[in-house]
Coordinates of C-alpha atoms in Angstrom, one line a residue:
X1 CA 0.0 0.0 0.0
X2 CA 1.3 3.3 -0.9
X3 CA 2.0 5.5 2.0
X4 CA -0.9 8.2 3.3
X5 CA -0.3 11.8 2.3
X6 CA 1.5 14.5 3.7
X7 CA -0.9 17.2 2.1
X8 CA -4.7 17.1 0.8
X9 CA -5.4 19.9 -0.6
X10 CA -7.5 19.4 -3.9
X11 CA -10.1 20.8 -6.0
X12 CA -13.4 18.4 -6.6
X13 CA -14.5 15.8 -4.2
X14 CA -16.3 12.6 -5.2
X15 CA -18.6 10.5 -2.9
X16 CA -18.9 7.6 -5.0
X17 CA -20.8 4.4 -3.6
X18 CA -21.8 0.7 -4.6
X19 CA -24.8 -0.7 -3.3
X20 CA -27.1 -3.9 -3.2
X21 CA -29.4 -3.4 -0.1
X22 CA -29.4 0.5 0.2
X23 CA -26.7 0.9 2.8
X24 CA -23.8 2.0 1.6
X25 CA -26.0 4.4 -0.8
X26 CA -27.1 5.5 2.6
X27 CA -24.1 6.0 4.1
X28 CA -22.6 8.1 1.4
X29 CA -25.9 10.5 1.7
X30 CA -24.4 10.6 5.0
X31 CA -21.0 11.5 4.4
X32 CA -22.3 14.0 1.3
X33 CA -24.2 15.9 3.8
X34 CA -21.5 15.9 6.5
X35 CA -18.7 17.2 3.8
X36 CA -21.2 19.9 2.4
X37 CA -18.7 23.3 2.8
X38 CA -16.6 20.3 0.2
X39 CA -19.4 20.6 -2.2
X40 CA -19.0 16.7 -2.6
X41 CA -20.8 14.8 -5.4
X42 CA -22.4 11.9 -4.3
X43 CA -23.4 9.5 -6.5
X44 CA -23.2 5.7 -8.0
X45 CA -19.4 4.8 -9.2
X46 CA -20.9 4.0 -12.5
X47 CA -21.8 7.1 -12.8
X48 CA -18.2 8.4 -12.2
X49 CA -15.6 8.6 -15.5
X50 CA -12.7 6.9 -14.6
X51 CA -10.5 8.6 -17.8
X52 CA -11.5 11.9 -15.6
X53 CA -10.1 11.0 -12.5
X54 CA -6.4 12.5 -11.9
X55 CA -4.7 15.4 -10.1
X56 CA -6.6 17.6 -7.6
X57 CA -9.3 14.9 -7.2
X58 CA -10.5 13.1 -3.8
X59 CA -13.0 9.8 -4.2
X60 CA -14.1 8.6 -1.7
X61 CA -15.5 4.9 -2.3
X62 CA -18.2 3.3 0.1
X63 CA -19.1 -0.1 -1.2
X64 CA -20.3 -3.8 0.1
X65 CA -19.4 -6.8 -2.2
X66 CA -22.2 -9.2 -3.8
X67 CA -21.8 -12.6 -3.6
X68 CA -18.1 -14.1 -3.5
X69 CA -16.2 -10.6 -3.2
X70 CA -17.9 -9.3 -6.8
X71 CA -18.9 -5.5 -7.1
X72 CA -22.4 -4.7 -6.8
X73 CA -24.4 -3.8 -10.2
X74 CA -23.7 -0.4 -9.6
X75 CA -19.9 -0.5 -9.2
X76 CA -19.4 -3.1 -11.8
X77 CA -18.4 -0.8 -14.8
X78 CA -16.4 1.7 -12.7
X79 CA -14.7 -1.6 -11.5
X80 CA -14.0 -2.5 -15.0
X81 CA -13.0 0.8 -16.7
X82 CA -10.3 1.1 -13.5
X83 CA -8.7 -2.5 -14.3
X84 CA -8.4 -1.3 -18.0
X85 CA -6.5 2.5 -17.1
X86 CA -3.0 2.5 -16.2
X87 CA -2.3 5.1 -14.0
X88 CA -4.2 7.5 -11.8
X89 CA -1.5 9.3 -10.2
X90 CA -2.3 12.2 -8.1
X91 CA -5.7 11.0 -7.5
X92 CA -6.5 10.3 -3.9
X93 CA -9.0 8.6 -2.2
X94 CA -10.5 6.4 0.7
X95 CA -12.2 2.9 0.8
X96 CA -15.0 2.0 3.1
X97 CA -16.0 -1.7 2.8
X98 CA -18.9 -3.2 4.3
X99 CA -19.1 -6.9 4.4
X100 CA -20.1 -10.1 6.1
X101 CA -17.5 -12.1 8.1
X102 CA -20.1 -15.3 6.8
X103 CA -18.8 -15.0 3.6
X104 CA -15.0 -16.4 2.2
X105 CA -14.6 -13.7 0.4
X106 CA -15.3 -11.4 3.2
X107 CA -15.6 -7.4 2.0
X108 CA -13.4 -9.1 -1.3
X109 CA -14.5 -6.4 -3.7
X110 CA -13.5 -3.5 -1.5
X111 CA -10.3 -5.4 -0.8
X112 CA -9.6 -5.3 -4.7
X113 CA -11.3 -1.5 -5.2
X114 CA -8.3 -0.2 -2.8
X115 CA -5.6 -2.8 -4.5
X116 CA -6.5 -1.7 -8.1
X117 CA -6.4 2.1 -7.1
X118 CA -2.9 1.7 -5.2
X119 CA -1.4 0.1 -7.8
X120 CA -2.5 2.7 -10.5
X121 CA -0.7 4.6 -8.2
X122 CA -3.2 6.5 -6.5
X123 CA -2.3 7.8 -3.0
X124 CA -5.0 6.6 -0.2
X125 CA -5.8 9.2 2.3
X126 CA -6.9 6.4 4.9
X127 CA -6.2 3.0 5.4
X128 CA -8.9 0.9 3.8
X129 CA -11.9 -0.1 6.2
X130 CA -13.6 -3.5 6.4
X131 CA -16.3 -3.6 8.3
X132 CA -18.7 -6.3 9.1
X133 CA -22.7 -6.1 10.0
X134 CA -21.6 -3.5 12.6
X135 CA -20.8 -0.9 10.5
X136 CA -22.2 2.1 11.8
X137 CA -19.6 1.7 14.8
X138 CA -16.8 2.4 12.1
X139 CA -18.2 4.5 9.9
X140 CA -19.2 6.8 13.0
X141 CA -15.1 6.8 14.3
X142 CA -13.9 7.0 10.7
X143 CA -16.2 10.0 9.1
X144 CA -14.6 12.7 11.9
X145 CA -11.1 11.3 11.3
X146 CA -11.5 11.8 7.2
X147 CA -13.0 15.5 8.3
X148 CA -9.9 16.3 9.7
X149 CA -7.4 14.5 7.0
X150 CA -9.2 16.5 4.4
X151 CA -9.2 19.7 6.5
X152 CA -5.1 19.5 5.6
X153 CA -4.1 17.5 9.0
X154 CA -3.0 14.5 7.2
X155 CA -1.5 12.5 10.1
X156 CA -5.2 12.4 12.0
X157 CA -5.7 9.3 10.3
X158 CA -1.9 7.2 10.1
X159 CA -3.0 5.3 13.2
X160 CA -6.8 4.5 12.1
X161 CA -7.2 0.9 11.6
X162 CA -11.0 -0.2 11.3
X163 CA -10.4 -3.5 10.0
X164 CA -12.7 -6.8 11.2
X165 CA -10.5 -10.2 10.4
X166 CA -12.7 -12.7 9.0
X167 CA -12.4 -15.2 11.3
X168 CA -14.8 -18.7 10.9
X169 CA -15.3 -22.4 11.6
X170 CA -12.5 -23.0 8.8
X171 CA -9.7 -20.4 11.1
X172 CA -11.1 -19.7 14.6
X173 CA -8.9 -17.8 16.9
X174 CA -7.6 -19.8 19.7
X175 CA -8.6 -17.6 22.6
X176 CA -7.3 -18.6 25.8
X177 CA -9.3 -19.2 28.8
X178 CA -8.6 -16.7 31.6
X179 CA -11.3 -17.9 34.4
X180 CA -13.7 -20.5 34.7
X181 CA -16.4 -19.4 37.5
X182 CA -19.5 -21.5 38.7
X183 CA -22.5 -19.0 39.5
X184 CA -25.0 -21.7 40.0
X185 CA -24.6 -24.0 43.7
X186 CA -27.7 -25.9 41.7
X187 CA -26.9 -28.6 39.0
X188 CA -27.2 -27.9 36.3
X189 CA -24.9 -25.3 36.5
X190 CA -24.4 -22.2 34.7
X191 CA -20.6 -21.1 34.4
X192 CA -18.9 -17.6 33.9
X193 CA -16.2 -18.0 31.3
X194 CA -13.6 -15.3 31.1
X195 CA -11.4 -14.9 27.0
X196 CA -8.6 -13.3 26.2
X197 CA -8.7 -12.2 22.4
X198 CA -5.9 -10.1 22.5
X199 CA -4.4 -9.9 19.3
X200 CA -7.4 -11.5 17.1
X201 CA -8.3 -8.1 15.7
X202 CA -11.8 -9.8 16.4
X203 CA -14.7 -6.7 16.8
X204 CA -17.5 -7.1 18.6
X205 CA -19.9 -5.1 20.8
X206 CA -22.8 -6.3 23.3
X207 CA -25.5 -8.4 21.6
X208 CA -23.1 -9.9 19.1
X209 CA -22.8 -13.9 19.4
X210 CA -19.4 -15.7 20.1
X211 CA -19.2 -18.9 17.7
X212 CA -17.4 -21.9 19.5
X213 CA -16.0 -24.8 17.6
X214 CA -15.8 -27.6 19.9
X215 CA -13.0 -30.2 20.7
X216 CA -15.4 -33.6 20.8
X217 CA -15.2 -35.6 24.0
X218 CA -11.8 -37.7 23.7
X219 CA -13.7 -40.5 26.1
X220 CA -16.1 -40.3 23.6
X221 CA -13.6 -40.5 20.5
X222 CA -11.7 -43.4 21.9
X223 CA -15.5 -45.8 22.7
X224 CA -15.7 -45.4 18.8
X225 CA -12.6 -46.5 18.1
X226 CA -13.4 -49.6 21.0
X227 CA -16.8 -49.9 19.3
X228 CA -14.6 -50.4 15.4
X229 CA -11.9 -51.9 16.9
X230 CA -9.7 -49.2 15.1
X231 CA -7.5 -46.7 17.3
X232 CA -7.9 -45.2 13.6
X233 CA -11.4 -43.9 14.3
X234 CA -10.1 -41.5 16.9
X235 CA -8.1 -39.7 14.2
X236 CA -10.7 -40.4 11.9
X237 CA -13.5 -38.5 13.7
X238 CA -12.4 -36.2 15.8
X239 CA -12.6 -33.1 13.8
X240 CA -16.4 -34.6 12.3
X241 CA -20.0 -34.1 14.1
X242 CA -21.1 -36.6 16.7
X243 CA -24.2 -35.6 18.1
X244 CA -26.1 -33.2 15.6
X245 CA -27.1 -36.0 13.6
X246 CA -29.5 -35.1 9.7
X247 CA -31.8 -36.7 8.6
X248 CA -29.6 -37.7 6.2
X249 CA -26.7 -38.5 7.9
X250 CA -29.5 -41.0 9.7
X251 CA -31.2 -42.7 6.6
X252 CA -27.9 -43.7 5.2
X253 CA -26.6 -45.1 8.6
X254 CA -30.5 -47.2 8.4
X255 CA -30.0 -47.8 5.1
X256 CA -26.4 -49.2 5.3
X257 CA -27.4 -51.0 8.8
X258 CA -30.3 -52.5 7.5
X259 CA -32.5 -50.9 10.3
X260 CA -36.1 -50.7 9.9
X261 CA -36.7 -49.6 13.3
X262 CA -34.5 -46.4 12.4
X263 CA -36.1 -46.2 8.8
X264 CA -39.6 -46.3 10.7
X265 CA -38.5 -43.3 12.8
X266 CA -37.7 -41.4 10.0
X267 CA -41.1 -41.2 8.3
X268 CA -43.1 -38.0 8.8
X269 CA -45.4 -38.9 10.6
X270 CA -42.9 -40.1 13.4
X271 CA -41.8 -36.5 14.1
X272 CA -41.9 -36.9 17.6
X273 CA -41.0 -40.4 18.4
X274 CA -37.7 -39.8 16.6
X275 CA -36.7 -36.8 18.5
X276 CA -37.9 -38.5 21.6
X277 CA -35.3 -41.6 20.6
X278 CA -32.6 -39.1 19.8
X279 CA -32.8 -37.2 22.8
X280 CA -29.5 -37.2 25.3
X281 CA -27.6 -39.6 22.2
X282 CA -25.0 -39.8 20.1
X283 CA -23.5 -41.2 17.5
X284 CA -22.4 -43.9 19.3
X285 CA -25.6 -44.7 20.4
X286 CA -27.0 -44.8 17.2
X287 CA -24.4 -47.1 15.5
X288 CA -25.0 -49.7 18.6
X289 CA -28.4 -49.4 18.0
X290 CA -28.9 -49.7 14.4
X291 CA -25.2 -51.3 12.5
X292 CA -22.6 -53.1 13.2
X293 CA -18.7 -51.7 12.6
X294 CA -18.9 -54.2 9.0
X295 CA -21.8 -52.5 8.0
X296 CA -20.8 -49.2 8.3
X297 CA -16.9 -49.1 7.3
X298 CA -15.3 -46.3 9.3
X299 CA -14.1 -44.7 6.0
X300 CA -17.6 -44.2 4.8
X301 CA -18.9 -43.1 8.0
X302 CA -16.1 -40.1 8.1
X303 CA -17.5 -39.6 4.9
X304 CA -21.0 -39.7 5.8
X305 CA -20.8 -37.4 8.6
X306 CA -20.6 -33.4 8.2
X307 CA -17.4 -31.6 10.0
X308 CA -18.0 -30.7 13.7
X309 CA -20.6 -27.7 13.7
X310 CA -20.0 -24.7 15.6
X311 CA -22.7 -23.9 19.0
X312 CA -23.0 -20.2 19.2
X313 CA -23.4 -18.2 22.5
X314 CA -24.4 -14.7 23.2
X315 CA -21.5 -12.7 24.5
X316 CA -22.2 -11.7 27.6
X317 CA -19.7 -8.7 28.1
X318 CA -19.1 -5.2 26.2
X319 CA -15.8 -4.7 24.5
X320 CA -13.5 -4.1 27.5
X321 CA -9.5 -5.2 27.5
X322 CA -9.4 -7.2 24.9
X323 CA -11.4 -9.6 27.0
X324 CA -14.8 -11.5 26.2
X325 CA -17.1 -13.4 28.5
X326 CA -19.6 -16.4 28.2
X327 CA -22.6 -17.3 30.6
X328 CA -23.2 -20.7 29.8
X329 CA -25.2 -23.9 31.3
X330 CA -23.3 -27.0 31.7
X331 CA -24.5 -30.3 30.1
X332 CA -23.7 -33.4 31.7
X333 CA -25.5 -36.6 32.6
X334 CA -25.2 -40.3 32.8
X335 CA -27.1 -42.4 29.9
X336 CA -26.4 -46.4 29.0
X337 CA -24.1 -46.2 31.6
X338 CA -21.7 -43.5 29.6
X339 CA -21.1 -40.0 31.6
X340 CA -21.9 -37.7 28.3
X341 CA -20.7 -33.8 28.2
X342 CA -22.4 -31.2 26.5
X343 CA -20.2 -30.7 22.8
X344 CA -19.2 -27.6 23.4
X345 CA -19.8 -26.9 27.5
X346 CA -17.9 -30.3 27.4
X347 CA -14.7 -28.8 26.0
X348 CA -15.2 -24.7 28.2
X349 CA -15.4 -26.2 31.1
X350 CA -13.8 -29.5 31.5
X351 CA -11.2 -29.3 28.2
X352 CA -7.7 -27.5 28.0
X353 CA -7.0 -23.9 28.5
X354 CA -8.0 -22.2 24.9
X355 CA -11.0 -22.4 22.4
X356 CA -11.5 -21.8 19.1
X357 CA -14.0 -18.8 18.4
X358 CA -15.2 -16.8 16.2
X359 CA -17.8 -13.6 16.3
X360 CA -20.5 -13.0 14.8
X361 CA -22.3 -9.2 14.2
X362 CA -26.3 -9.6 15.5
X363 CA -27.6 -6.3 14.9
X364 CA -31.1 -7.6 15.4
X365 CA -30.0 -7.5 19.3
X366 CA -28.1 -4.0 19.6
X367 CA -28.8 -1.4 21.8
X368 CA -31.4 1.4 19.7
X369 CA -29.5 4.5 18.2
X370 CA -31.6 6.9 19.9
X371 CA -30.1 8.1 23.3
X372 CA -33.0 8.1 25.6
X373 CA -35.7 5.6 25.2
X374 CA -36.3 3.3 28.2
X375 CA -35.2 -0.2 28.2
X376 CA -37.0 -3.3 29.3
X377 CA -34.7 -6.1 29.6
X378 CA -36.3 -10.2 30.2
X379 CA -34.0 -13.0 30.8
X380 CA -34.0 -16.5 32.1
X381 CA -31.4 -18.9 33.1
X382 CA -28.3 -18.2 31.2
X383 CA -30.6 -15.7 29.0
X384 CA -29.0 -13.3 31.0
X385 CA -25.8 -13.2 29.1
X386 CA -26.9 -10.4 26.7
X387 CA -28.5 -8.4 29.1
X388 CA -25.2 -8.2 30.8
X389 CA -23.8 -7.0 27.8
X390 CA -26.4 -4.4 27.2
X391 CA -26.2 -2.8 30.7
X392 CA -21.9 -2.5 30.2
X393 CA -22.4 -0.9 27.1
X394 CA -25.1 1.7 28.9
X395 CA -22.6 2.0 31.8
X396 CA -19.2 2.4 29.4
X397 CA -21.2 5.2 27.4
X398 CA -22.8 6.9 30.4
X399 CA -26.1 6.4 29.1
X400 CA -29.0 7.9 31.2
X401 CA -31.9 6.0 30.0
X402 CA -34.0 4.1 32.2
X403 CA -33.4 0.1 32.3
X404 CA -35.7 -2.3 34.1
X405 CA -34.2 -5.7 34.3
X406 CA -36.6 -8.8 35.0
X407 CA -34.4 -11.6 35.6
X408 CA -35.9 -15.4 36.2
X409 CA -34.9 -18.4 37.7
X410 CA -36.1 -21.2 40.0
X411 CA -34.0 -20.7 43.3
X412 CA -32.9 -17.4 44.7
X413 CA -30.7 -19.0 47.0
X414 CA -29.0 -21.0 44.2
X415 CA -30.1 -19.8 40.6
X416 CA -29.5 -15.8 41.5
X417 CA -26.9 -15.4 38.2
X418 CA -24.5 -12.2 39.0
X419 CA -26.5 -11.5 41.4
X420 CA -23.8 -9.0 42.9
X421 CA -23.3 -7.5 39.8
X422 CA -26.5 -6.7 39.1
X423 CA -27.7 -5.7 42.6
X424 CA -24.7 -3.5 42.5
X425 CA -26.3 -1.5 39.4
X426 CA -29.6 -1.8 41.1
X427 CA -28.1 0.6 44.1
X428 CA -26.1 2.9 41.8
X429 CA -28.9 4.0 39.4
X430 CA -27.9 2.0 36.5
X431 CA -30.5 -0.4 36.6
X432 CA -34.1 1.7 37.5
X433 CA -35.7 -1.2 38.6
X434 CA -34.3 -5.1 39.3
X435 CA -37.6 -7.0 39.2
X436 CA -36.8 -11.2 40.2
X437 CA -38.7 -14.1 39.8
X438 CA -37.7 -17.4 41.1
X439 CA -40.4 -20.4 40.5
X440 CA -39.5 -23.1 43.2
X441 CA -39.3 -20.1 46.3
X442 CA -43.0 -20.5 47.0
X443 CA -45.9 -22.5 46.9
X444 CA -47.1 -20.8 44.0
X445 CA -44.6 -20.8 41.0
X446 CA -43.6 -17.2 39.8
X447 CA -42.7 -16.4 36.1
X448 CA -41.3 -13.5 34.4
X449 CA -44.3 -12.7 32.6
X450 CA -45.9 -12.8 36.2
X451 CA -43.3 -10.1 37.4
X452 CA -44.6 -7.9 34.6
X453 CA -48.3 -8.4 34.7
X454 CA -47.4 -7.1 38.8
X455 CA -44.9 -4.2 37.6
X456 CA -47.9 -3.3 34.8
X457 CA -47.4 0.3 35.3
X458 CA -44.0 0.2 34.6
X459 CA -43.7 -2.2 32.1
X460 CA -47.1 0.3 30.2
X461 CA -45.0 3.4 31.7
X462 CA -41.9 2.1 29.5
X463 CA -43.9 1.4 26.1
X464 CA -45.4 4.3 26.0
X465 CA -42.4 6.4 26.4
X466 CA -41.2 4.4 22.5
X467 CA -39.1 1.6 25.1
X468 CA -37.6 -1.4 23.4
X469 CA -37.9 -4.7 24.9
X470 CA -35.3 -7.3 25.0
X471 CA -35.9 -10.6 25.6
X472 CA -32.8 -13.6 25.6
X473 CA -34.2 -16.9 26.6
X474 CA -35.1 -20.6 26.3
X475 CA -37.8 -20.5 22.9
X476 CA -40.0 -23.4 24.7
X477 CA -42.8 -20.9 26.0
X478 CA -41.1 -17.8 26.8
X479 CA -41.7 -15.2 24.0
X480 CA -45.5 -16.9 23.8
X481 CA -45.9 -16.3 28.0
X482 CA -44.4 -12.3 27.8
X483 CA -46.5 -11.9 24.4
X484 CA -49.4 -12.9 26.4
X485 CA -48.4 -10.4 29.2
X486 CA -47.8 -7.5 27.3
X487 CA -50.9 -7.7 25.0
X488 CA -52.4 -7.6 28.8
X489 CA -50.8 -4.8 30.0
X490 CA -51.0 -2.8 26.8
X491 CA -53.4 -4.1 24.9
X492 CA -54.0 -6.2 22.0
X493 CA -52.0 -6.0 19.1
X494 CA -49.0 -4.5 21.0
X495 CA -46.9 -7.5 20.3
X496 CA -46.8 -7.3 16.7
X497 CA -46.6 -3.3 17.1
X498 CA -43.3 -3.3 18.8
X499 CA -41.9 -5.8 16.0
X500 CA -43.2 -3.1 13.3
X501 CA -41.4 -0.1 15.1
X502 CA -38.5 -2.3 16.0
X503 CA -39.0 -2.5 19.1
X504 CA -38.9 -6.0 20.4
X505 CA -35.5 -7.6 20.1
X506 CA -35.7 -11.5 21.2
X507 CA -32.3 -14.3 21.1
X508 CA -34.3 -17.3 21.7
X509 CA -32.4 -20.6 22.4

């Protein structure tokens, strides 16, 4: 990459954008509007002449990529006409890429906008951004810093990197485990886990979701290879899925196996009996079940089976020195005989001292752009995790809105997750109001949606002032139960009016 200027003065100034869904069109109205005393153009790079570009200019390219890294319809023939010029020298410019760490080719046509512009040996006033989903968090730290390079103070933006690295299942970062905390005395019991991504480049903020990728249970690995007869199958399998078990992953093992009990479960109409059967097994189970080691060589079963899938996890901090944190409920039981581990709490809690992760933008879940609109916040269990989050990011930004935090469990005694912490915001203001709910404390059991049916006045007090609800929980009867409670508090029809306005965020698990 060329090195960034030591001047910019210049004479026309060119907001040029590529866009598929609207927002990087969107985002260069922005920046058009904020650069006004510039007179900036702003318009599709299409629409810009490439043979025009030279001395005294200034583009400034906001783009996403479409598909595998290509440029969107309306950067396609700017694209073009720059791969076929030779030189742009003394043309300067700036790259913002929006992306999607989900894809390989992750912000690829930005990557290759900035690349074909250096080489034609046009001078970047910025390094190149790559954002992900979370854009609006770079755009709003790298629109004041380009104010000031093109105000003449060139060096406001030499140590401005806004670059997400595009981590996934295929290259996690190994994150090392700082602390492993029980916050449960009940079983099962949710953990606190404590990450150090220093170094990963990884961005996140609170509401995001933490992808793990798993280290299957070696105990588990080596009855396989006991069950084949093969120390092979250890090697074999240990990097493929073993409990997450298709459909098709299941006829074939019936088909090969010769199992019409399994080939009965797997009609339609047997819905329920199947996941009944499948419920606390594995794929050891299965196989023991339904084949024998001959009838399923342990080449075609590696084969057969898809690579060990990722489990995903709300992060349950807000960005904070270089660390990241986990709430998570442990999974472990005896079944057959066999002490089994959850996948992925399995290798948290009782494996080595790093796992691979990855993050994952969930805008869907963010906190709302507008400063002062109150927040309701419902979690149960380790639904909590978010929430967490949330409140960090209000206290890091000094946010004054009003929270109210309903937070359910069965036992207070043994089930109250962070209940320092959040007792501790409770007294200082940050949290209006801490409303608890614990099921198994009295003779009557108490839910969250029963804490906000008897806090109605708040919970209508909050709504009407445009509040947003979050709610982060098990999906088996919780966003049914608070729908219920609402639409009694506020009437019918609210539900579906706070998903219109945007107003109801749930991460259902």
């Amino acid at each position: 990459m060329n090195a960034l200027p030591t001047s910019t003065p210049f004479s026309r100034l060119l907001v040029g954008f590529a866009s598929e869904s609207g927002n990087a069109r969107a985002l260069a109205q922005r920046l058009g509007a904020d650069l006004q005393p510039h007179a900036p153009q702003v318009l599709p790079l299409n629409d810009i002449d490439v043979a025009s570009l030279g001395h005294g200019d200034v583009l400034l390219a906001i783009s996403s990529s479409f598909g595998d890294g290509e440029p969107p319809a309306n950067g396609e023939q700017f694209f073009e006409s720059l791969r076929q010029t030779p030189t742009l020298n003394g043309l300067r410019y700036a790259v913002f890429g929006l992306g999607d760490t989900g894809y390989p080719s992750f912000c690829g046509f930005t990557k290759a906008l900035d690349a074909a512009l250096s080489e034609r040996q046009a001078q970047p006033l910025l390094h190149r951004v790559d954002a992900d989903l979370g854009y609006e968090r770079f755009f709003q730290q790298w629109q004041p810093v380009l104010g000031q390079v093109l105000e003449g103070d060139a060096s406001a933006g030499q140590d401005l990197r806004l670059q997400v690295t595009a981590y996934g299942e295929d290259n996690a970062f190994n994150a090392r485990i700082l602390d492993r905390r029980r916050l449960s005395s009940s079983d099962p019991a949710a953990w606190h886990l404590q990450l150090d991504i220093a170094g990963s480049g990884m961005i996140h903020r609170a509401g995001d979701t933490l992808h793990v990728v798993p280290e299957n249970d070696p105990v588990l690995l080596q009855a396989l290879a006991a069950w084949y007869g093969d120390n092979g199958a250890v090697a074999a399998l240990h990097d493929r899925e073993l409990r997450l078990l298709s459909k098709g992953v299941l006829r074939e093992l019936a088909r090969l196996g010769g199992s019409e009990t399994l080939k009965g479960l797997l009609k339609v109409s047997q819905k329920r009996e199947l996941e009944a059967y499948l419920h606390g097994l594995d794929l050891l189970d299965v196989l023991q079940d339904h084949a024998t080691p001959d009838s399923v060589p342990l080449a075609r079963l590696r084969e057969l089976l898809s690579p060990r899938l990722p489990r995903a996890y709300s992060i349950a901090s807000h960005p904070c020195d270089d660390q990241l944190s986990l709430c998570v409920r442990e999974v472990r039981y005896t079944l057959r005989g066999r002490e089994r581990f959850g996948t992925a709490t399995g290798s948290l809690l009782h494996g080595g001292e790093h796992a691979r992760v990855y993050c994952r933008s969930n805008p869907g879940f963010h906190l709302p752009d507008s400063g002062d609109a109150p927040l309701l916040l419902v979690g149960t269990g380790t639904g909590i995790a978010p929430l967490i989050g949330l409140v960090q990011e209000l206290q890091a930004t000094a946010s004054a809105r009003p929270v109210h935090l309903v937070f359910g469990e069965k036992h207070r005694a043994h089930d109250f997750l962070y209940q320092q912490q959040l007792q501790d915001w409770h007294a200082r203001g940050t949290l209006a109001g801490l409303h608890t709910a614990f099921s198994r404390d009295g003779a009557d059991k108490v839910y969250v949606q029963h804490v906000l049916q008897q806090r109605a006045d708040t919970v209508r007090d909050v709504l009407v002032r445009g509040g947003h609800l979050y709610l982060c929980g098990n999906k088996r009867h919780l966003e049914s139960a608070v729908r219920e409670a609402i639409e009694a508090i506020a009437g019918e029809g609210q539900w579906d009016a706070l998903r219109a306005e945007g107003r109801s965020h749930c991460e259902l698990y």
